[in-house]
Short mmCIF file of C-alpha atoms in Angstrom, two decimals:
data_model
loop_
_atom_site.label_atom_id
_atom_site.label_comp_id
_atom_site.label_asym_id
_atom_site.label_seq_id
_atom_site.Cartn_x
_atom_site.Cartn_y
_atom_site.Cartn_z
CA SER C 1460 44.22 -13.18 -40.71
CA ASP C 1461 47.17 -15.76 -41.05
CA GLY C 1462 50.37 -16.55 -39.40
CA SER C 1463 53.67 -18.18 -40.51
CA SER C 1464 56.52 -19.34 -38.40
CA ARG C 1465 58.63 -18.85 -41.51
CA PHE C 1466 58.74 -14.99 -40.78
CA GLY C 1467 60.39 -12.75 -38.17
CA PRO C 1468 59.04 -12.73 -34.75
CA ASN C 1469 57.48 -9.26 -35.17
CA ARG C 1470 55.96 -9.76 -38.63
CA LYS C 1471 54.39 -13.33 -38.53
CA TYR C 1472 50.91 -12.27 -39.18
CA GLY C 1473 49.17 -10.94 -42.23
CA PHE C 1474 45.65 -9.72 -43.09
CA PHE C 1475 44.10 -11.04 -46.26
CA PRO C 1476 40.39 -9.90 -47.00
CA SER C 1477 38.44 -10.78 -50.17
CA GLY C 1478 35.02 -10.26 -51.58
CA ALA C 1479 32.95 -10.74 -54.81
CA ILE C 1480 29.71 -9.65 -56.26
CA GLY C 1481 27.86 -11.36 -59.06
CA TRP C 1482 24.76 -10.23 -60.92
CA ARG C 1483 22.73 -12.80 -62.82
CA VAL C 1484 21.38 -10.54 -65.60
CA ILE C 1485 19.63 -13.15 -67.43
CA ASN C 1486 17.09 -13.56 -64.53
CA GLU C 1487 16.00 -10.05 -64.90
CA ASN C 1488 12.63 -9.17 -66.43
CA PHE C 1489 13.87 -7.13 -69.33
CA MET C 1490 15.83 -10.24 -70.44
CA LYS C 1491 12.81 -12.50 -70.72
CA ASN C 1492 11.64 -11.50 -74.23
CA GLN C 1493 15.04 -12.02 -75.95
CA SER C 1494 16.05 -15.35 -77.55
CA ILE C 1495 19.68 -14.72 -78.33
CA LEU C 1496 21.20 -15.13 -74.86
CA SER C 1497 20.61 -18.24 -72.69
CA ASP C 1498 22.69 -17.03 -69.77
CA LEU C 1499 24.40 -13.78 -68.85
CA LYS C 1500 26.33 -13.08 -65.65
CA LEU C 1501 28.46 -10.08 -64.57
CA ARG C 1502 31.17 -10.52 -61.90
CA VAL C 1503 33.45 -8.14 -59.89
CA SER C 1504 35.91 -9.30 -57.10
CA TYR C 1505 38.76 -8.01 -55.05
CA GLY C 1506 41.10 -9.81 -52.67
CA VAL C 1507 44.41 -10.20 -51.16
CA THR C 1508 46.44 -13.23 -50.79
CA GLY C 1509 49.86 -13.94 -49.08
CA ASN C 1510 52.88 -15.91 -50.22
CA GLN C 1511 55.19 -17.75 -47.79
CA SER C 1512 57.01 -19.79 -50.03
CA ILE C 1513 60.35 -19.70 -48.64
CA GLY C 1514 62.42 -22.16 -46.57
CA ASP C 1515 62.03 -22.83 -42.89
CA TYR C 1516 63.96 -20.53 -40.61
CA ALA C 1517 65.02 -18.39 -43.71
CA TYR C 1518 64.78 -15.25 -41.58
CA LEU C 1519 67.58 -16.40 -39.40
CA SER C 1520 71.33 -16.52 -39.84
CA ASN C 1521 71.55 -20.30 -39.69
CA ILE C 1522 74.97 -22.18 -38.70
CA ALA C 1523 76.46 -24.39 -41.31
CA VAL C 1524 79.44 -26.80 -41.16
CA SER C 1525 82.72 -25.65 -42.62
CA THR C 1526 86.26 -26.86 -42.88
CA ALA C 1527 89.45 -24.99 -42.98
CA VAL C 1528 93.23 -26.01 -43.05
CA LEU C 1529 94.81 -24.63 -39.85
CA GLY C 1530 97.98 -25.26 -37.84
CA GLY C 1531 101.05 -23.28 -39.06
CA ALA C 1532 103.87 -25.47 -39.99
CA ASN C 1533 101.87 -28.55 -39.41
CA PRO C 1534 98.45 -27.79 -40.83
CA ILE C 1535 95.49 -30.20 -40.43
CA LEU C 1536 91.87 -30.11 -41.67
CA GLN C 1537 89.69 -28.65 -39.01
CA THR C 1538 85.90 -28.67 -38.93
CA GLY C 1539 83.99 -25.71 -37.53
CA ALA C 1540 80.84 -23.63 -38.10
CA VAL C 1541 79.97 -20.45 -39.63
CA PRO C 1542 76.79 -18.27 -40.20
CA SER C 1543 75.42 -19.46 -43.62
CA GLY C 1544 73.62 -16.15 -44.29
CA ILE C 1545 72.47 -12.72 -43.02
CA SER C 1546 69.54 -12.75 -40.70
CA ASN C 1547 66.44 -10.57 -41.39
CA LEU C 1548 64.04 -10.46 -38.34
CA GLY C 1549 61.80 -8.27 -40.11
CA LEU C 1550 61.01 -10.69 -43.01
CA SER C 1551 57.36 -10.98 -43.50
CA TRP C 1552 54.61 -11.90 -46.14
CA GLU C 1553 54.64 -11.19 -49.81
CA LYS C 1554 51.12 -9.79 -50.73
CA ASN C 1555 49.16 -10.03 -53.86
CA ILE C 1556 46.18 -7.54 -54.34
CA GLN C 1557 43.87 -8.43 -57.26
CA PHE C 1558 40.93 -6.76 -58.94
CA ASP C 1559 38.82 -8.83 -61.49
CA ALA C 1560 35.90 -7.82 -63.63
CA GLY C 1561 34.37 -10.53 -65.78
CA ALA C 1562 31.41 -11.59 -67.70
CA ASP C 1563 29.90 -15.05 -68.63
CA PHE C 1564 27.74 -15.46 -71.82
CA SER C 1565 25.85 -18.35 -73.29
CA PHE C 1566 24.18 -18.67 -76.67
CA LEU C 1567 21.92 -21.20 -78.44
CA ARG C 1568 20.56 -22.88 -75.28
CA ASP C 1569 24.02 -23.08 -73.72
CA ARG C 1570 25.71 -24.76 -76.71
CA LEU C 1571 28.17 -21.87 -77.19
CA GLN C 1572 29.57 -20.44 -73.82
CA PHE C 1573 32.06 -17.51 -73.75
CA THR C 1574 33.89 -15.98 -70.79
CA VAL C 1575 35.97 -12.82 -70.58
CA ASP C 1576 37.92 -11.43 -67.54
CA TYR C 1577 40.00 -8.42 -67.04
CA TYR C 1578 42.46 -8.21 -64.10
CA VAL C 1579 44.97 -5.97 -62.43
CA LYS C 1580 47.26 -7.71 -59.87
CA THR C 1581 49.73 -5.79 -57.70
CA THR C 1582 52.37 -7.79 -55.77
CA SER C 1583 54.22 -5.99 -52.97
CA ASP C 1584 56.96 -6.79 -50.54
CA LEU C 1585 58.34 -9.44 -52.86
CA LEU C 1586 60.27 -12.19 -51.10
CA PHE C 1587 63.54 -11.88 -53.11
CA GLN C 1588 67.39 -12.64 -52.79
CA VAL C 1589 68.89 -9.29 -53.10
CA ASN C 1590 72.53 -9.00 -54.05
CA VAL C 1591 74.75 -7.46 -51.40
CA PRO C 1592 78.47 -6.39 -51.22
CA GLN C 1593 80.51 -9.43 -50.82
CA THR C 1594 82.54 -7.54 -48.31
CA THR C 1595 79.81 -8.70 -45.91
CA GLY C 1596 80.96 -12.24 -46.42
CA TYR C 1597 77.91 -13.11 -48.36
CA SER C 1598 76.53 -12.50 -52.00
CA ASN C 1599 72.76 -12.11 -51.37
CA SER C 1600 70.16 -11.52 -48.54
CA LEU C 1601 66.57 -12.62 -48.54
CA ARG C 1602 64.41 -9.47 -48.14
CA ASN C 1603 60.83 -7.98 -48.81
CA ILE C 1604 61.30 -5.45 -51.60
CA GLY C 1605 59.40 -3.64 -54.37
CA LYS C 1606 56.21 -3.78 -56.01
CA VAL C 1607 55.14 -5.34 -59.40
CA GLU C 1608 51.94 -5.01 -61.53
CA ASN C 1609 50.41 -7.53 -63.84
CA ARG C 1610 47.26 -6.75 -65.76
CA GLY C 1611 45.60 -8.50 -68.64
CA LEU C 1612 42.72 -10.00 -70.37
CA GLU C 1613 41.59 -13.53 -70.67
CA PHE C 1614 39.08 -15.09 -72.95
CA SER C 1615 37.73 -18.58 -73.18
CA LEU C 1616 35.18 -20.29 -75.48
CA ARG C 1617 33.41 -23.60 -75.16
CA SER C 1618 31.16 -25.15 -77.76
CA PHE C 1619 29.07 -28.26 -77.96
CA ASN C 1620 29.45 -28.75 -81.71
CA VAL C 1621 27.79 -32.12 -81.95
CA ASN C 1622 25.66 -33.84 -79.33
CA ARG C 1623 24.08 -37.02 -80.57
CA LYS C 1624 23.30 -40.24 -78.99
CA ASP C 1625 26.44 -42.24 -80.23
CA PHE C 1626 28.60 -39.35 -81.21
CA GLY C 1627 29.70 -36.06 -79.45
CA TRP C 1628 32.30 -33.36 -80.29
CA ASN C 1629 33.15 -30.47 -77.98
CA THR C 1630 35.70 -27.69 -78.33
CA GLU C 1631 37.30 -25.50 -75.76
CA PHE C 1632 39.52 -22.53 -76.53
CA ASN C 1633 41.38 -20.06 -74.49
CA ILE C 1634 43.84 -17.19 -74.93
CA ALA C 1635 45.39 -14.77 -72.41
CA PHE C 1636 47.16 -11.46 -72.67
CA ASN C 1637 49.40 -10.30 -69.77
CA ASN C 1638 51.51 -7.21 -69.33
CA ASN C 1639 53.80 -6.79 -66.25
CA LYS C 1640 55.90 -3.86 -64.95
CA VAL C 1641 58.09 -3.22 -62.04
CA LEU C 1642 56.79 -0.27 -60.08
CA ARG C 1643 59.30 -0.19 -57.23
CA LEU C 1644 62.48 -1.87 -56.14
CA ASP C 1645 64.37 -1.51 -53.05
CA GLY C 1646 65.03 2.14 -53.53
CA ARG C 1647 67.40 1.48 -56.52
CA PRO C 1648 66.10 2.40 -60.06
CA GLU C 1649 67.49 -0.90 -61.28
CA PHE C 1650 69.82 -3.79 -60.52
CA LEU C 1651 70.83 -7.16 -61.95
CA SER C 1652 69.78 -10.59 -60.86
CA GLY C 1653 69.94 -14.14 -61.89
CA GLN C 1654 72.03 -17.19 -60.55
CA GLY C 1655 74.56 -19.10 -62.62
CA ILE C 1656 73.84 -22.58 -63.89
CA GLY C 1657 76.25 -25.43 -62.70
CA HIS C 1658 79.78 -25.10 -64.29
CA LEU C 1659 78.90 -21.97 -66.32
CA GLN C 1660 78.52 -19.63 -63.35
CA ILE C 1661 77.15 -16.91 -65.59
CA SER C 1662 75.21 -14.75 -63.37
CA ASN C 1663 73.46 -11.35 -63.39
CA THR C 1664 71.59 -12.22 -66.63
CA VAL C 1665 68.38 -10.43 -65.74
CA LEU C 1666 67.85 -6.79 -65.48
CA LEU C 1667 65.27 -5.43 -63.12
CA ARG C 1668 64.40 -1.93 -63.77
CA VAL C 1669 61.69 0.31 -62.58
CA GLY C 1670 59.16 0.98 -65.37
CA GLU C 1671 60.18 -2.12 -67.27
CA ALA C 1672 58.75 -5.72 -67.44
CA LEU C 1673 60.17 -8.60 -65.47
CA GLY C 1674 62.29 -11.18 -67.15
CA ASN C 1675 64.50 -8.88 -69.38
CA PHE C 1676 67.69 -10.73 -70.31
CA TYR C 1677 70.69 -8.38 -70.19
CA GLY C 1678 73.99 -8.67 -72.28
CA ARG C 1679 75.61 -7.61 -75.26
CA GLU C 1680 74.29 -7.34 -78.90
CA MET C 1681 75.95 -9.37 -81.42
CA VAL C 1682 76.16 -7.54 -84.80
CA GLY C 1683 78.13 -10.18 -86.73
CA ILE C 1684 81.49 -11.93 -86.97
CA PHE C 1685 84.90 -10.24 -87.95
CA HIS C 1686 85.96 -11.62 -91.36
CA ASN C 1687 89.44 -9.93 -91.62
CA GLN C 1688 91.91 -7.61 -89.76
CA GLN C 1689 90.65 -4.40 -91.51
CA GLU C 1690 87.13 -5.04 -89.72
CA ILE C 1691 89.01 -5.31 -86.38
CA ASP C 1692 91.07 -2.29 -86.77
CA ALA C 1693 87.99 -0.28 -87.59
CA SER C 1694 86.24 -1.60 -84.46
CA ALA C 1695 86.09 -1.15 -80.72
CA GLN C 1696 87.66 -4.61 -80.26
CA PRO C 1697 91.40 -4.25 -81.35
CA ASN C 1698 92.36 -7.60 -79.69
CA ALA C 1699 89.76 -9.66 -81.56
CA LYS C 1700 90.60 -12.15 -84.20
CA PRO C 1701 88.92 -12.99 -87.58
CA GLY C 1702 86.14 -15.43 -86.69
CA ASP C 1703 85.38 -13.73 -83.30
CA ILE C 1704 81.86 -12.25 -82.39
CA ARG C 1705 81.56 -8.52 -83.15
CA TYR C 1706 79.41 -6.61 -80.48
CA ARG C 1707 77.67 -3.30 -80.77
CA ASP C 1708 79.44 -0.42 -78.99
CA ILE C 1709 76.19 0.81 -77.26
CA ASN C 1710 77.81 3.78 -75.50
CA ASN C 1711 80.01 4.78 -78.47
CA ASP C 1712 83.07 5.12 -76.24
CA GLY C 1713 85.35 3.03 -78.55
CA VAL C 1714 85.64 0.13 -76.01
CA ILE C 1715 83.69 -3.03 -75.70
CA ASN C 1716 83.04 -3.97 -71.92
CA ASP C 1717 80.11 -4.51 -69.49
CA SER C 1718 78.91 -0.92 -70.11
CA ASP C 1719 77.78 -2.03 -73.51
CA ARG C 1720 75.15 -4.45 -72.21
CA THR C 1721 71.55 -3.70 -73.09
CA ILE C 1722 68.10 -5.50 -73.04
CA ILE C 1723 68.50 -8.22 -75.34
CA GLY C 1724 65.14 -10.19 -74.97
CA ASN C 1725 62.36 -10.94 -72.59
CA SER C 1726 60.74 -14.15 -71.36
CA ASN C 1727 57.29 -13.04 -71.21
CA PRO C 1728 55.01 -13.97 -74.16
CA LYS C 1729 52.68 -11.36 -75.92
CA PHE C 1730 49.86 -14.01 -75.48
CA PHE C 1731 49.38 -17.69 -74.88
CA GLY C 1732 46.61 -20.09 -74.97
CA GLY C 1733 45.30 -23.41 -76.09
CA ILE C 1734 42.59 -25.33 -77.99
CA ASN C 1735 41.13 -28.75 -76.74
CA ASN C 1736 38.86 -30.97 -78.98
CA THR C 1737 37.02 -33.94 -77.45
CA PHE C 1738 35.35 -36.73 -79.71
CA LYS C 1739 33.17 -39.31 -78.37
CA TYR C 1740 31.85 -42.40 -80.05
CA LYS C 1741 29.82 -44.80 -78.11
CA GLY C 1742 32.17 -46.31 -75.41
CA PHE C 1743 35.42 -44.42 -77.02
CA ASP C 1744 36.73 -40.92 -76.67
CA VAL C 1745 39.74 -39.15 -78.29
CA ASN C 1746 41.15 -35.84 -76.94
CA LEU C 1747 43.34 -33.47 -79.02
CA PHE C 1748 44.91 -30.72 -76.99
CA PHE C 1749 47.29 -28.01 -78.33
CA GLN C 1750 48.87 -25.22 -76.50
CA GLY C 1751 51.37 -22.47 -77.31
CA SER C 1752 52.75 -19.06 -76.75
CA TYR C 1753 53.78 -16.18 -79.00
CA GLY C 1754 56.30 -13.41 -78.70
CA ASN C 1755 58.69 -14.75 -75.75
CA ASN C 1756 62.49 -15.25 -75.90
CA ILE C 1757 64.38 -17.92 -74.27
CA LEU C 1758 67.93 -17.81 -72.94
CA ASN C 1759 69.52 -21.09 -74.18
CA TYR C 1760 72.35 -21.78 -71.71
CA GLY C 1761 73.24 -24.84 -73.67
CA ARG C 1762 74.57 -22.55 -76.47
CA PHE C 1763 77.47 -21.71 -74.15
CA ASP C 1764 78.76 -25.37 -74.22
CA ILE C 1765 77.57 -26.86 -77.51
CA TYR C 1766 78.83 -23.99 -79.64
CA SER C 1767 82.11 -23.43 -77.57
CA LEU C 1768 84.46 -25.65 -79.82
CA ASN C 1769 87.06 -26.07 -77.26
CA GLY C 1770 87.52 -29.85 -77.73
CA ASN C 1771 86.01 -30.70 -74.26
CA GLY C 1772 82.56 -31.80 -75.03
CA ASN C 1773 79.85 -32.67 -77.53
CA GLN C 1774 78.87 -29.94 -79.94
CA SER C 1775 75.77 -28.85 -81.95
CA LYS C 1776 76.00 -30.13 -85.73
CA ASP C 1777 75.58 -26.34 -86.41
CA VAL C 1778 79.34 -25.79 -85.70
CA LEU C 1779 80.19 -27.75 -88.90
CA ASP C 1780 79.24 -24.38 -90.50
CA ARG C 1781 81.44 -22.30 -88.23
CA TRP C 1782 83.68 -19.54 -89.41
CA THR C 1783 86.87 -20.55 -91.07
CA PRO C 1784 89.12 -18.53 -93.44
CA GLU C 1785 87.98 -20.72 -96.37
CA SER C 1786 84.27 -20.42 -95.42
CA PRO C 1787 83.52 -17.31 -93.44
CA SER C 1788 80.31 -17.59 -91.39
CA SER C 1789 78.41 -14.68 -90.26
CA GLU C 1790 76.44 -16.66 -87.58
CA ILE C 1791 78.74 -19.16 -85.91
CA PRO C 1792 82.19 -18.06 -84.66
CA ARG C 1793 85.53 -19.77 -85.24
CA ALA C 1794 86.68 -22.64 -83.10
CA ASN C 1795 88.21 -21.44 -79.65
CA ALA C 1796 86.62 -17.93 -80.24
CA ALA C 1797 87.34 -15.39 -77.59
CA GLY C 1798 84.38 -14.41 -75.27
CA GLY C 1799 82.82 -17.91 -74.77
CA ARG C 1800 81.36 -16.81 -71.38
CA ILE C 1801 79.94 -13.55 -72.48
CA LEU C 1802 76.13 -13.49 -72.61
CA SER C 1803 74.80 -11.91 -75.92
CA THR C 1804 72.06 -12.20 -78.38
CA PHE C 1805 73.95 -15.27 -79.81
CA HIS C 1806 72.47 -17.11 -76.79
CA ILE C 1807 68.82 -15.66 -77.11
CA GLU C 1808 66.27 -17.69 -79.01
CA ASP C 1809 62.74 -17.10 -80.18
CA GLY C 1810 60.39 -18.83 -77.88
CA THR C 1811 57.24 -18.75 -79.81
#
């Protein structure tokens, strides 16, 4: 049982039990007459952990200093104080429940070691800044909402390739596969999230939807660039100009707007892992470590600026190949193209 003063007065405490069982199979009598395995252990565990990673006094409506111009015909700048957020006296622990089943194998007198784990982790009562109607005076509120599931497989391999007096070489390899899914939100089937970055202020970039994975980027789908007026007249963007980005009309209503947004990428890799080689020679050692991921997307906020071509900042060298009447590009829009702050697949990159 654990308590935290970061939570409301009635929900400060949480209960977090855990337990594990292991069976050292290699010690059993029926394993003594075999020579393939030098170690074998089976493991099962279950446990609950709590997360309190929020700011101090976050459940309260704190008071912040504010200024305003008051005074009628002779106004002056006045300093006062205002509530900086919406209080939530029922705020409490975020809980993670995890089941794990694994096995450890060793071969060739422990020179080759292999581990495999399967897990299911369910996170409930997530601590999340939920968007609220701005008629409240605020844009979001910290609450406990929803449930998210992660399940996956992890493999690791360690080998002692060479083990001599003056020279040694060891290799370690691991790979992990994880799939997550939103099981429940705050009663809504879906909502948008994601804060703006600095001057861009492009928010609501991520779609949270029950049954879908976390980290789904949400925007328009770029299907090319308009090359002439005939293409514009036949499209759902009658106010576009040659060189502007062309978007897919998702709902086929003949109008391009926010209703034509869709899932345009996901930040989660299909798998990730690494390989590590260590070489030792007398008093020297060399370590070579490589890691990577596969199948994830990246939302590149930088493309909003370095492809904007508005004359106010540095640009990517790619814009030298932008659309012009003499050299029509199908990838980089014209200078001063419309829709410079519209999130689309133009801003999504392969993160592999």
